Amino acid sequence: MEHTQSHTKTTSALSTGSDAMTANIPSINPANGQVMGRVPIMSEGAVKEAMSRAREAQRGFAKESVHRRAKRVLEFRDIIVEHTDELVDALVKECGKPRLEALGHEVATVANLATYYAKHAERILSPRDIALEVMKHRGSYVRYEPLGVVGIISPWNFPFSIPMGDVFAALIAGNAVVLKPSEVTPLIALKAKELFDRTTLPQDLFQVVTGDGQTGAALIDAEPDKVIFTGAVSTGKKVAAECGRRLIPCTMELGGKAAAIVTDNVDVERTARAIVWGAFANSGQVCVSVERVLAHEKVHDELVDRVIKLVDELRQGDPNSDRTDVGAMTFAAQVPIVESLIKDAVDKGAKVATGGERLPGEGDYFKPTVLTGCTANMKIMHEEIFGPVMPVMRVRSVDEAVELNNDSHLGLMSYVFSKNTRRGCEIAERLDSGVVMVNDVLSAHAMPETPFGGIKQSGFGRVHGEEGLRSLCRIKHINYDRISLGKREPVWFPYSASAYSALAKATRVLFGGGNIIKRLFQ
Ligand code: NAD
């Protein structure tokens, strides 16, 4: 096994482009710095070729019924489930995440989503009749037809569940997929492709193109019929602009700054456990991690005391051990970002209640950190941390917390804690977020029945749920004659004064305000 110092060093070398020495990417185990393997940076030509092979395979697949497609795609799920341990091993090594997280957040989540869509796709995608209110002599129905080839560009924090959930949805909807995985974690995507190739599905239906941002750009350049992008806001803006230039529809799943609003009426033990898991699962590298806690002054001190005790009990270390709670950070370049946000907060008066530094020794570990005394002028209360840090701010009222939650350029997920669930939902309705959970954290992304996505700079479009599946289809409206009006419709040529007067009367009768009898004789 090779050793390397950090991803930062390696990826900056890669960004120099065409040098033959840098034409491949190493995948590095963040727990020990070992190079696990290398993947090529695929050329524009190779990406275009993958696209045209996918396009060819999709033509036949799209003709199959939804029922048959769903059944066939389940073969892929079955192979994934059969190889659970192998996938977990690969995820632990490539991401540094604990085994339970690799299983629960990645493999099991994908199997759940595949099963849900396979079971419900026929209903969700079946043609839908629309009753016309006025033109009752016409009939309408909507069909959900495959788009063609979906380009998926994915990040490193959930390198299996994020792209593979979208892959399953796209396939069941009748599309082919070309996936460009993150350059930080490319091996797991190749493992998924290897498992896909063991099914009886056409191999070209799902392709993986490895490389960096340039390969992602080449994927858009190859003109897929839709792009699902998950990643940073700054990259999302570039990808959306490129898609816009080509009028390619896209879904943008970008960053988050989830606030946990803790009201004055909470079960402190449950709330503390929830926010500790929400902030430190996957080493805080979750787009919906608890990124700021807004705690009501009545419960603040008790909550903070309990949180610190729970954090101090967390076991950090070898991700391959069943007893590890917090693993390594997947991407070394993220560590200095976390450090600089902590420094800014401390410079402005925050206190490091626990953690605050890297774990000594090999590997990219950062200690679970709690910052107290945080205030709205600190960067850490606004910018995405994407690391194991929980900043806590004391608030005087729920209204203040709602205002702080909404004072953000991001709006992916928020959390509300209250013993009164109804009150919790009322607060949830006031929050500018795509998803809000009351008395729980993170897991909404693993509920395949529900739409997931953000507002503001967290992105647009939805994955998962009925909305997500339908967004992978062309919506075709077919309108037909239920009752024939003979040779011509009243609004066709030739126009006449009598046609005008009849239409004017109909407009008044149908849409005018006030008394219907009066309108009839106007
Ligand atoms: P990133 O934006 O750096 O990279 C994401 C992907 O985009 C990678 O595959 C990368 O190679 C590719 N890419 C880079 N430049 C490109 C370009 N010009 N054209 C096309 N593709 C390009 O993001 P990351 O660091 O891998 O992921 C972390 C970010 O993702 C965080 O901000 C996190 O919040 C966000 N995220 C969002 C969600 C969500 O569902 N909303 C989920 C997970 C992660």
XYZ file of C-alpha atoms and ligand atoms in Angstrom:
566
model
C 0.000 0.000 0.000
C 1.173 3.499 -0.886
C 1.016 6.314 1.632
C 0.240 9.919 0.954
C 0.072 12.931 3.213
C -3.307 14.377 2.394
C -6.014 14.688 -0.205
C -5.394 18.404 -0.422
C -1.935 17.870 -1.755
C -3.034 15.230 -4.207
C -6.101 16.986 -5.527
C -4.226 20.255 -6.084
C -1.733 18.308 -8.186
C -4.630 16.849 -10.132
C -6.101 20.207 -10.931
C -3.108 20.983 -13.149
C -4.888 18.928 -15.785
C -3.397 17.127 -18.733
C 0.013 16.055 -17.393
C 0.261 12.296 -17.956
C 1.487 11.840 -14.353
C -1.730 13.348 -13.015
C -4.175 11.664 -15.411
C -5.520 9.490 -12.670
C -6.937 10.019 -9.222
C -5.966 8.197 -6.048
C -8.611 7.124 -3.602
C -7.243 7.606 -0.102
C -8.301 5.955 3.132
C -8.694 8.987 5.430
C -8.224 6.888 8.558
C -4.600 6.074 7.694
C -3.622 7.914 4.498
C -3.225 4.730 2.462
C -3.891 4.923 -1.260
C -6.577 2.348 -1.963
C -6.450 2.527 -5.731
C -6.443 4.890 -8.668
C -9.077 5.744 -11.233
C -8.587 7.503 -14.552
C -9.618 11.056 -15.295
C -11.789 10.228 -18.272
C -11.488 12.392 -21.348
C -14.308 14.369 -22.936
C -14.375 11.825 -25.737
C -14.766 8.908 -23.330
C -17.620 10.692 -21.562
C -19.363 11.370 -24.888
C -18.987 7.730 -25.814
C -20.471 6.625 -22.489
C -23.377 8.979 -23.160
C -24.088 7.592 -26.606
C -23.910 3.978 -25.387
C -26.300 4.868 -22.567
C -28.622 6.552 -25.050
C -28.653 3.475 -27.248
C -29.392 1.131 -24.317
C -32.156 3.377 -23.033
C -34.171 3.191 -26.269
C -35.055 -0.457 -25.737
C -35.406 -0.192 -21.953
C -37.883 2.709 -22.221
C -40.256 0.479 -24.206
C -40.627 -1.930 -21.286
C -43.593 -1.388 -18.955
C -42.989 0.337 -15.613
C -43.961 -2.921 -13.918
C -41.293 -4.880 -15.799
C -38.634 -2.200 -15.363
C -39.259 -2.099 -11.623
C -39.011 -5.878 -11.421
C -35.768 -5.955 -13.383
C -34.211 -3.133 -11.396
C -34.909 -5.121 -8.225
C -32.331 -7.616 -9.451
C -29.766 -4.875 -8.891
C -31.118 -4.226 -5.384
C -30.887 -7.931 -4.582
C -27.242 -8.072 -5.648
C -26.486 -4.972 -3.586
C -28.106 -6.509 -0.507
C -26.259 -9.792 -1.080
C -22.983 -7.837 -1.112
C -23.783 -5.648 1.895
C -20.651 -6.534 3.867
C -18.371 -5.970 0.883
C -19.961 -2.566 0.258
C -19.718 -1.640 3.939
C -16.018 -2.584 3.971
C -15.386 -0.453 0.884
C -17.279 2.539 2.314
C -15.473 2.333 5.649
C -12.121 2.353 3.881
C -12.864 5.061 1.354
C -14.788 7.429 3.657
C -13.506 6.703 7.169
C -17.098 6.368 8.409
C -18.081 3.834 11.092
C -19.485 0.482 9.953
C -22.956 1.129 11.323
C -23.159 4.376 9.347
C -21.904 2.720 6.164
C -24.646 0.136 6.570
C -27.468 2.344 7.851
C -26.872 5.580 5.955
C -25.700 4.063 2.717
C -26.476 0.433 1.845
C -29.754 -0.021 3.768
C -30.992 3.404 2.637
C -30.509 2.524 -1.018
C -32.192 -0.873 -0.586
C -35.146 0.831 1.102
C -35.484 3.420 -1.661
C -35.201 0.828 -4.435
C -37.871 -1.301 -2.755
C -40.212 1.644 -2.274
C -39.960 2.810 -5.872
C -40.236 -0.710 -7.272
C -43.428 -1.177 -5.272
C -45.020 2.193 -6.046
C -43.628 3.291 -9.428
C -46.501 1.800 -11.394
C -49.012 3.834 -9.406
C -46.908 7.015 -9.351
C -46.185 6.888 -13.082
C -49.545 5.625 -14.305
C -51.392 7.959 -16.684
C -53.574 10.467 -14.833
C -56.968 11.694 -16.096
C -57.719 15.379 -15.731
C -61.351 16.540 -15.659
C -61.710 19.817 -17.556
C -63.941 22.351 -15.830
C -65.054 24.339 -18.845
C -64.177 22.510 -22.063
C -66.135 19.491 -20.971
C -66.381 18.122 -24.503
C -62.613 17.508 -24.423
C -60.828 14.847 -22.364
C -57.285 15.072 -20.983
C -54.745 12.768 -19.492
C -51.109 13.042 -18.490
C -48.426 10.476 -19.188
C -45.075 10.207 -17.422
C -42.550 9.168 -20.041
C -38.820 8.519 -19.606
C -36.536 11.485 -20.249
C -33.648 9.610 -21.873
C -30.250 9.754 -20.162
C -29.867 11.292 -16.708
C -26.436 12.671 -15.765
C -25.736 12.383 -12.036
C -22.875 14.353 -10.473
C -22.326 13.435 -6.859
C -20.342 14.442 -3.737
C -18.098 12.476 -1.375
C -20.031 12.533 1.884
C -22.516 9.762 0.998
C -20.821 8.356 -2.087
C -23.143 5.351 -2.308
C -26.574 6.411 -1.055
C -26.755 9.810 -2.754
C -25.960 8.752 -6.319
C -27.394 5.235 -6.100
C -30.762 6.452 -4.787
C -30.968 8.704 -7.830
C -29.737 5.883 -10.087
C -32.558 3.576 -8.942
C -35.188 6.282 -9.382
C -33.900 7.209 -12.838
C -33.805 3.585 -14.008
C -37.276 2.739 -12.731
C -38.546 5.834 -14.544
C -37.127 4.291 -17.730
C -33.935 6.273 -18.125
C -30.308 5.381 -18.558
C -27.753 6.959 -16.203
C -24.239 8.294 -16.570
C -22.784 8.880 -13.094
C -19.781 11.097 -12.354
C -18.820 10.302 -8.752
C -16.725 12.594 -6.577
C -12.991 12.415 -7.234
C -12.541 12.013 -3.460
C -14.490 8.718 -3.301
C -14.612 7.143 -6.774
C -14.054 3.478 -5.906
C -17.435 2.813 -4.360
C -19.178 3.958 -7.555
C -17.065 1.527 -9.566
C -18.034 -1.198 -7.106
C -21.698 -0.343 -7.721
C -21.108 -0.564 -11.478
C -19.412 -3.941 -11.037
C -22.512 -5.213 -9.176
C -24.829 -3.712 -11.795
C -22.987 -5.607 -14.504
C -23.917 -8.873 -12.784
C -27.638 -8.248 -13.423
C -29.432 -9.139 -16.642
C -30.047 -5.445 -17.310
C -28.248 -3.993 -20.358
C -24.768 -3.041 -19.102
C -24.729 0.268 -20.975
C -27.836 1.432 -19.136
C -25.715 2.515 -16.173
C -22.283 3.996 -16.764
C -19.739 5.477 -14.400
C -17.337 8.128 -15.674
C -14.504 8.875 -13.268
C -12.595 12.124 -12.986
C -12.651 15.567 -11.422
C -14.658 18.717 -12.066
C -13.608 18.731 -15.709
C -15.159 15.306 -16.170
C -18.333 16.630 -14.533
C -18.290 19.528 -16.992
C -17.752 17.054 -19.850
C -20.813 15.120 -18.701
C -22.970 18.244 -19.109
C -21.246 18.962 -22.406
C -22.368 15.506 -23.588
C -25.956 16.811 -23.225
C -27.850 14.437 -20.961
C -31.609 14.953 -20.811
C -31.437 15.935 -17.154
C -28.743 16.608 -14.580
C -29.026 15.786 -10.891
C -26.240 17.639 -9.153
C -25.417 17.228 -5.467
C -22.561 19.265 -4.078
C -21.401 22.683 -2.950
C -23.329 25.888 -3.664
C -20.395 27.378 -5.587
C -20.137 24.332 -7.899
C -23.917 24.149 -8.191
C -24.009 27.691 -9.564
C -21.542 26.726 -12.307
C -23.399 23.512 -13.115
C -26.796 25.243 -13.182
C -25.381 27.982 -15.450
C -23.992 25.360 -17.848
C -27.300 23.488 -17.826
C -29.132 26.767 -18.377
C -26.964 27.630 -21.368
C -28.007 24.318 -22.942
C -31.563 24.315 -21.539
C -30.943 21.016 -19.780
C -33.323 20.647 -16.821
C -31.521 20.138 -13.541
C -32.080 19.366 -9.903
C -29.730 21.134 -7.499
C -29.063 19.514 -4.117
C -26.675 21.951 -2.470
C -25.414 22.937 0.946
C -27.275 23.324 4.204
C -27.059 25.171 7.522
C -29.627 23.247 9.548
C -30.647 24.939 12.775
C -32.000 22.948 15.698
C -34.534 25.145 17.462
C -34.866 24.013 21.065
C -37.983 25.470 22.671
C -38.500 25.985 26.400
C -40.634 22.828 26.632
C -38.464 19.855 25.694
C -37.399 16.429 26.859
C -33.809 17.484 27.521
C -32.393 13.956 27.345
C -33.954 13.166 23.955
C -33.087 16.595 22.572
C -29.467 16.347 23.701
C -29.085 12.855 22.224
C -30.746 13.930 18.983
C -28.562 16.984 18.410
C -25.385 15.121 19.361
C -26.164 12.479 16.747
C -27.294 15.157 14.286
C -24.068 17.122 14.660
C -21.521 14.295 14.788
C -22.858 11.415 12.680
C -20.615 11.022 9.621
C -18.214 13.421 11.399
C -20.674 16.228 10.717
C -20.219 15.855 6.978
C -23.915 15.746 6.194
C -25.741 18.408 4.188
C -28.434 18.274 6.902
C -26.116 18.033 9.939
C -27.149 20.060 12.968
C -24.999 23.063 12.085
C -26.278 25.470 14.760
C -28.298 25.017 17.934
C -30.653 27.819 18.946
C -31.548 26.966 22.538
C -34.196 28.746 24.575
C -32.632 30.396 27.627
C -34.908 28.402 29.984
C -33.364 25.066 28.923
C -30.016 26.215 27.516
C -27.765 25.448 30.505
C -29.255 22.040 31.291
C -29.110 21.093 27.609
C -25.506 22.219 27.158
C -24.373 20.304 30.272
C -25.994 17.121 28.996
C -24.648 17.610 25.462
C -21.075 18.016 26.708
C -21.341 14.834 28.791
C -22.701 12.883 25.836
C -20.012 14.230 23.500
C -17.292 13.311 25.946
C -18.622 9.736 25.922
C -18.343 9.441 22.117
C -15.748 6.925 20.981
C -13.693 8.223 18.085
C -11.181 6.175 16.156
C -10.886 3.156 13.882
C -14.004 3.287 11.694
C -13.782 -0.437 11.169
C -14.462 -1.165 14.835
C -18.077 -1.912 15.762
C -17.604 0.207 18.884
C -16.594 3.416 17.114
C -19.143 6.235 17.109
C -17.208 8.902 15.198
C -14.755 8.114 12.434
C -12.378 10.186 10.356
C -13.197 13.156 8.152
C -13.437 11.928 4.588
C -11.795 14.857 2.835
C -8.639 16.276 4.425
C -9.127 19.654 2.718
C -12.240 20.151 4.845
C -10.276 20.136 8.127
C -8.661 23.605 7.753
C -12.076 25.052 6.832
C -13.469 23.673 10.102
C -10.474 25.047 12.022
C -10.816 28.517 10.550
C -14.535 28.690 11.410
C -13.763 27.668 15.003
C -10.999 30.291 15.190
C -13.305 33.048 13.939
C -15.936 32.045 16.526
C -13.407 31.935 19.386
C -11.928 35.289 18.323
C -15.443 36.729 18.584
C -16.096 35.305 22.057
C -17.251 31.685 21.680
C -15.961 29.105 24.157
C -14.715 25.661 23.182
C -16.641 23.532 25.678
C -15.091 20.324 24.369
C -12.951 19.245 21.396
C -11.710 22.024 19.138
C -8.716 20.274 17.589
C -7.505 17.394 15.452
C -6.975 14.044 17.085
C -3.234 13.453 17.389
C -1.789 10.573 15.357
C -2.360 9.377 11.818
C -5.552 9.954 9.880
C -7.826 12.943 9.301
C -9.699 12.942 12.586
C -11.214 16.034 14.159
C -12.519 15.836 17.718
C -16.278 16.318 18.184
C -16.481 19.954 19.226
C -19.078 21.967 21.104
C -18.894 25.760 21.011
C -20.962 27.756 23.494
C -21.665 31.468 23.691
C -22.075 31.715 19.931
C -23.570 34.868 18.461
C -25.042 35.814 15.102
C -21.969 37.811 14.023
C -19.807 34.652 13.899
C -19.142 33.022 10.525
C -19.841 29.627 12.062
C -23.479 30.615 12.517
C -23.886 31.300 8.773
C -21.363 29.315 6.737
C -21.578 25.569 6.213
C -19.124 23.819 8.587
C -19.310 20.290 7.150
C -17.359 18.925 10.080
C -17.915 17.721 13.665
C -18.736 21.039 15.341
C -21.890 22.064 17.189
C -22.172 25.819 17.784
C -24.758 26.672 20.439
C -26.467 30.032 20.782
C -28.759 31.096 23.635
C -32.051 32.665 22.449
C -34.720 34.489 24.414
C -37.735 33.277 22.450
C -38.967 30.998 19.696
C -39.592 34.078 17.556
C -35.906 34.996 17.815
C -34.936 31.432 16.836
C -37.302 31.459 13.848
C -35.834 34.761 12.705
C -32.270 33.425 13.014
C -33.194 30.221 11.179
C -34.642 32.219 8.316
C -31.782 34.728 8.203
C -29.679 32.438 6.025
C -28.829 32.120 2.368
C -29.426 28.382 2.791
C -32.677 26.520 3.446
C -32.301 22.758 3.259
C -33.375 21.272 6.587
C -34.327 22.548 10.053
C -35.210 20.874 13.329
C -37.648 21.851 16.057
C -37.775 20.350 19.535
C -40.890 20.590 21.686
C -42.817 18.197 23.926
C -45.903 19.620 22.231
C -45.710 18.125 18.749
C -48.514 20.323 17.428
C -46.672 23.437 18.572
C -43.511 21.963 17.007
C -45.292 21.631 13.659
C -46.636 25.179 13.913
C -43.075 26.449 14.380
C -41.919 24.191 11.525
C -44.409 25.861 9.200
C -42.762 29.247 9.844
C -39.284 28.084 8.823
C -37.687 28.790 5.432
C -36.513 25.234 4.768
C -37.244 22.491 2.261
C -37.649 19.916 5.041
C -38.311 20.276 8.775
C -38.233 17.490 11.338
C -39.893 17.834 14.723
C -38.140 16.007 17.590
C -35.791 14.101 15.300
C -32.822 14.768 13.039
C -31.180 13.686 9.753
C -33.354 10.696 8.897
C -35.844 12.444 6.590
C -33.328 11.918 3.781
C -33.713 8.178 4.363
C -37.512 8.265 4.009
C -37.930 7.444 0.317
C -41.654 8.219 0.393
C -40.967 11.913 1.088
C -39.684 14.677 -1.211
C -36.224 15.964 -0.311
C -34.568 19.206 -1.373
C -33.884 22.779 -0.440
C -34.929 26.351 -1.049
C -32.855 29.513 -1.514
C -29.206 28.637 -2.251
C -29.697 25.080 -0.988
C -31.029 24.400 -4.451
C -34.191 23.501 -6.310
C -36.072 20.470 -7.529
C -36.766 17.422 -5.396
C -35.409 13.914 -5.147
C -37.293 11.008 -3.555
C -41.051 10.632 -3.126
C -43.599 10.937 -5.908
C -42.236 14.362 -6.847
C -38.717 12.991 -7.272
C -39.790 10.099 -9.491
C -42.027 12.242 -11.680
C -39.225 14.786 -12.064
C -37.304 12.078 -13.906
C -40.015 11.953 -16.552
C -41.311 14.022 -19.403
C -44.798 15.086 -18.546
C -46.917 14.615 -21.646
C -50.471 15.926 -21.763
C -52.765 14.253 -24.291
C -56.050 15.982 -25.073
C -58.794 14.282 -27.086
C -62.424 14.715 -28.090
C -64.885 13.164 -25.640
C -67.866 14.624 -27.471
C -67.435 15.820 -31.057
C -68.730 19.289 -31.857
C -68.848 18.423 -35.564
C -66.993 20.237 -38.319
C -65.696 23.137 -36.252
C -65.219 24.473 -32.721
C -66.999 27.772 -31.919
C -63.676 29.632 -31.487
C -62.165 28.578 -34.842
C -62.239 30.708 -38.012
C -64.250 32.448 -39.335
C -64.674 34.976 -36.483
C -67.962 36.889 -36.153
C -69.816 39.379 -33.978
C -72.163 36.656 -32.743
C -69.232 34.423 -31.725
C -67.755 37.418 -29.839
C -71.009 38.138 -28.042
C -71.505 34.458 -27.091
C -67.969 34.277 -25.699
C -68.405 37.550 -23.792
C -71.606 36.235 -22.224
C -69.975 32.925 -21.326
C -67.060 34.815 -19.707
C -69.472 36.812 -17.524
C -71.575 33.806 -16.600
C -68.677 31.514 -15.810
C -66.179 33.853 -14.210
C -68.014 37.051 -13.169
C -68.644 37.864 -9.522
C -72.037 38.459 -7.857
C -75.452 37.012 -8.642
C -75.565 34.213 -11.235
C -79.118 35.118 -12.391
C -78.062 38.735 -12.929
C -74.963 37.569 -14.850
C -77.099 35.324 -17.059
C -79.202 38.263 -18.262
C -76.501 40.933 -18.482
P -18.350 19.703 -4.849
O -19.289 20.738 -5.334
O -16.945 20.067 -4.628
O -18.314 18.448 -5.851
C -19.500 17.769 -6.204
C -19.298 17.112 -7.560
O -19.213 18.119 -8.575
C -18.011 16.297 -7.680
O -18.310 15.094 -8.344
C -17.113 17.185 -8.534
O -16.152 16.494 -9.276
C -18.134 17.825 -9.447
N -17.716 19.085 -10.075
C -16.811 19.990 -9.638
N -16.725 21.026 -10.508
C -17.594 20.763 -11.515
C -17.980 21.458 -12.704
N -17.451 22.636 -13.039
N -18.920 20.904 -13.505
C -19.493 19.708 -13.182
N -19.162 19.008 -12.079
C -18.236 19.534 -11.241
O -19.023 19.130 -3.521
P -18.422 18.110 -2.466
O -17.338 18.801 -1.712
O -18.147 16.813 -3.133
O -19.687 17.873 -1.510
C -19.937 18.630 -0.366
C -21.088 19.577 -0.593
O -22.227 18.850 -1.058
C -21.540 20.264 0.675
O -21.777 21.621 0.421
C -22.858 19.568 1.015
O -23.746 20.334 1.774
C -23.376 19.265 -0.341
N -24.344 18.172 -0.273
C -25.663 18.443 -0.497
C -26.604 17.430 -0.382
C -28.068 17.670 -0.640
O -28.793 16.703 -0.795
N -28.546 18.894 -0.686
C -26.189 16.148 -0.049
C -24.838 15.918 0.181
C -23.920 16.938 0.051
